Amino acid sequence: MVRFTDFPARAESLAREIESAQPDLIGLQEAEVWRSQTPADFVPGNAEHVEYDFVRLLLDALSARACTTLKWSGPTGVDVEIPGFLSESDYLGGVLSDIRLTEHEVILAAFRSEDLGTEALKPAERSVRQ
């Protein structure tokens, strides 16, 4: 179901809009991380394989456009894990996985070197990651 949202394409679209508007702050609700573990062990909270990290995808899309951001994450909201199928072929083959959803509230702040009166930062130093 998550694949149908096509968040990688949506992140590119959001990055274009952010690059154009150049906001100082961006609030992200339901900043989701989807993880899995195969086979399922039915132990809540231990699936760690990242399937989708919506904030990371957006930060990567912004970085590709040379938009520098500073990320601040608020408290974790929902963090739930349930057994399910990752694909139709898993369903047909009876391969059950643990699927974990973690939601965060995130604020992205624009970082501009002129705000600090310093020279432009090297690209590798431009995105602070938590």
C-alpha positions as MATLAB code, in Angstrom:
seq = 'MVRFTDFPARAESLAREIESAQPDLIGLQEAEVWRSQTPADFVPGNAEHVEYDFVRLLLDALSARACTTLKWSGPTGVDVEIPGFLSESDYLGGVLSDIRLTEHEVILAAFRSEDLGTEALKPAERSVRQ';
ca = [
       0.000    0.000    0.000;
       2.818    2.419    0.855;
       4.372    1.882   -2.579;
       1.260    3.353   -4.199;
       1.956    6.740   -2.583;
       5.171    6.894   -4.682;
       6.828    9.120   -2.120;
      10.170    9.279   -3.980;
       8.364   11.099   -6.841;
       6.403   13.212   -4.366;
       9.647   14.176   -2.595;
      11.031   15.479   -5.905;
       7.890   17.547   -6.421;
       8.076   18.920   -2.870;
      11.764   19.765   -3.326;
      10.943   21.730   -6.489;
       8.256   23.671   -4.625;
      10.558   24.324   -1.645;
      13.386   25.449   -3.945;
      11.026   27.884   -5.655;
       9.396   29.281   -2.494;
      12.575   29.302   -0.339;
      10.753   29.130    3.022;
      12.681   29.623    6.261;
      10.821   26.825    8.069;
       8.950   23.752    6.888;
       6.760   21.704    9.227;
       6.269   18.044    8.350;
       3.464   16.070    9.917;
       3.328   12.311    9.651;
       7.014   12.153    8.718;
       6.989    8.396    8.442;
       9.594    5.672    8.544;
       8.393    2.281    7.283;
      10.514   -0.707    8.310;
      10.226   -4.448    7.900;
      11.605   -7.726    9.126;
      11.278  -11.023    7.292;
      10.316  -13.521    8.511;
       7.969  -12.100   11.118;
       8.828  -12.866   14.729;
       5.749  -11.120   16.215;
       7.947   -9.109   18.625;
       6.826   -5.465   18.535;
       9.340   -2.708   17.826;
      12.306   -4.648   16.468;
      11.837   -4.435   12.674;
      14.803   -2.323   11.498;
      15.138   -2.767    7.722;
      14.106    0.640    6.326;
      11.702    0.367    3.415;
      10.851    4.090    3.238;
      12.079    7.085    5.228;
      10.008   10.016    4.014;
      12.208   12.684    5.641;
      15.425   11.148    4.274;
      13.905   11.007    0.781;
      12.915   14.676    0.997;
      16.319   15.731    2.399;
      18.054   13.826   -0.412;
      15.850   15.528   -3.022;
      16.602   18.934   -1.467;
      20.315   18.178   -1.322;
      20.318   17.246   -5.024;
      18.961   20.735   -5.696;
      21.618   22.341   -3.457;
      18.954   23.421   -0.967;
      20.572   23.358    2.446;
      18.457   22.436    5.417;
      18.851   21.798    9.102;
      16.559   19.054   10.400;
      14.998   19.040   13.828;
      12.811   16.153   14.893;
      10.209   16.418   17.568;
       9.034   13.536   19.681;
       8.095   10.227   18.124;
       4.377    9.847   17.719;
       3.064    6.478   16.646;
       5.468    3.526   16.658;
       3.587    0.331   15.855;
       4.539   -3.000   14.362;
       2.200   -5.648   12.991;
       2.572   -8.778   10.856;
       1.649   -8.449    7.191;
       2.698   -9.078    3.608;
       5.193   -6.825    1.817;
       4.023   -7.812   -1.658;
       1.464   -9.831   -3.541;
       4.065  -12.545   -4.149;
       4.725  -12.719   -0.384;
       0.981  -13.095    0.149;
       0.728  -15.864   -2.439;
       3.802  -17.592   -0.982;
       2.657  -17.168    2.610;
       5.763  -15.148    3.576;
       4.769  -13.063    6.585;
       6.835  -10.036    7.637;
       6.743   -7.653   10.555;
       5.873   -4.189    9.238;
       6.692   -1.215   11.457;
       5.460    2.360   11.123;
       7.080    5.183   13.082;
       5.769    8.739   12.787;
       7.624   11.898   13.725;
       6.852   15.582   13.688;
       9.753   17.340   11.955;
      10.781   20.923   11.337;
      13.195   21.715    8.526;
      14.957   25.062    8.764;
      16.709   26.746    5.863;
      20.404   27.193    6.492;
      22.160   29.914    4.579;
      25.840   30.657    5.097;
      25.164   34.406    4.874;
      23.045   34.096    8.030;
      26.271   33.297    9.890;
      28.501   35.606    7.894;
      30.654   32.680    6.730;
      31.682   31.418    3.346;
      29.505   28.841    1.615;
      29.855   25.394    3.106;
      31.123   22.424    1.158;
      28.242   20.262   -0.127;
      29.080   17.379    2.224;
      28.697   19.686    5.220;
      25.460   21.302    4.170;
      22.902   18.907    5.564;
      22.854   18.153    9.255;
      21.415   14.712    9.895;
      20.079   13.378   13.122;
];
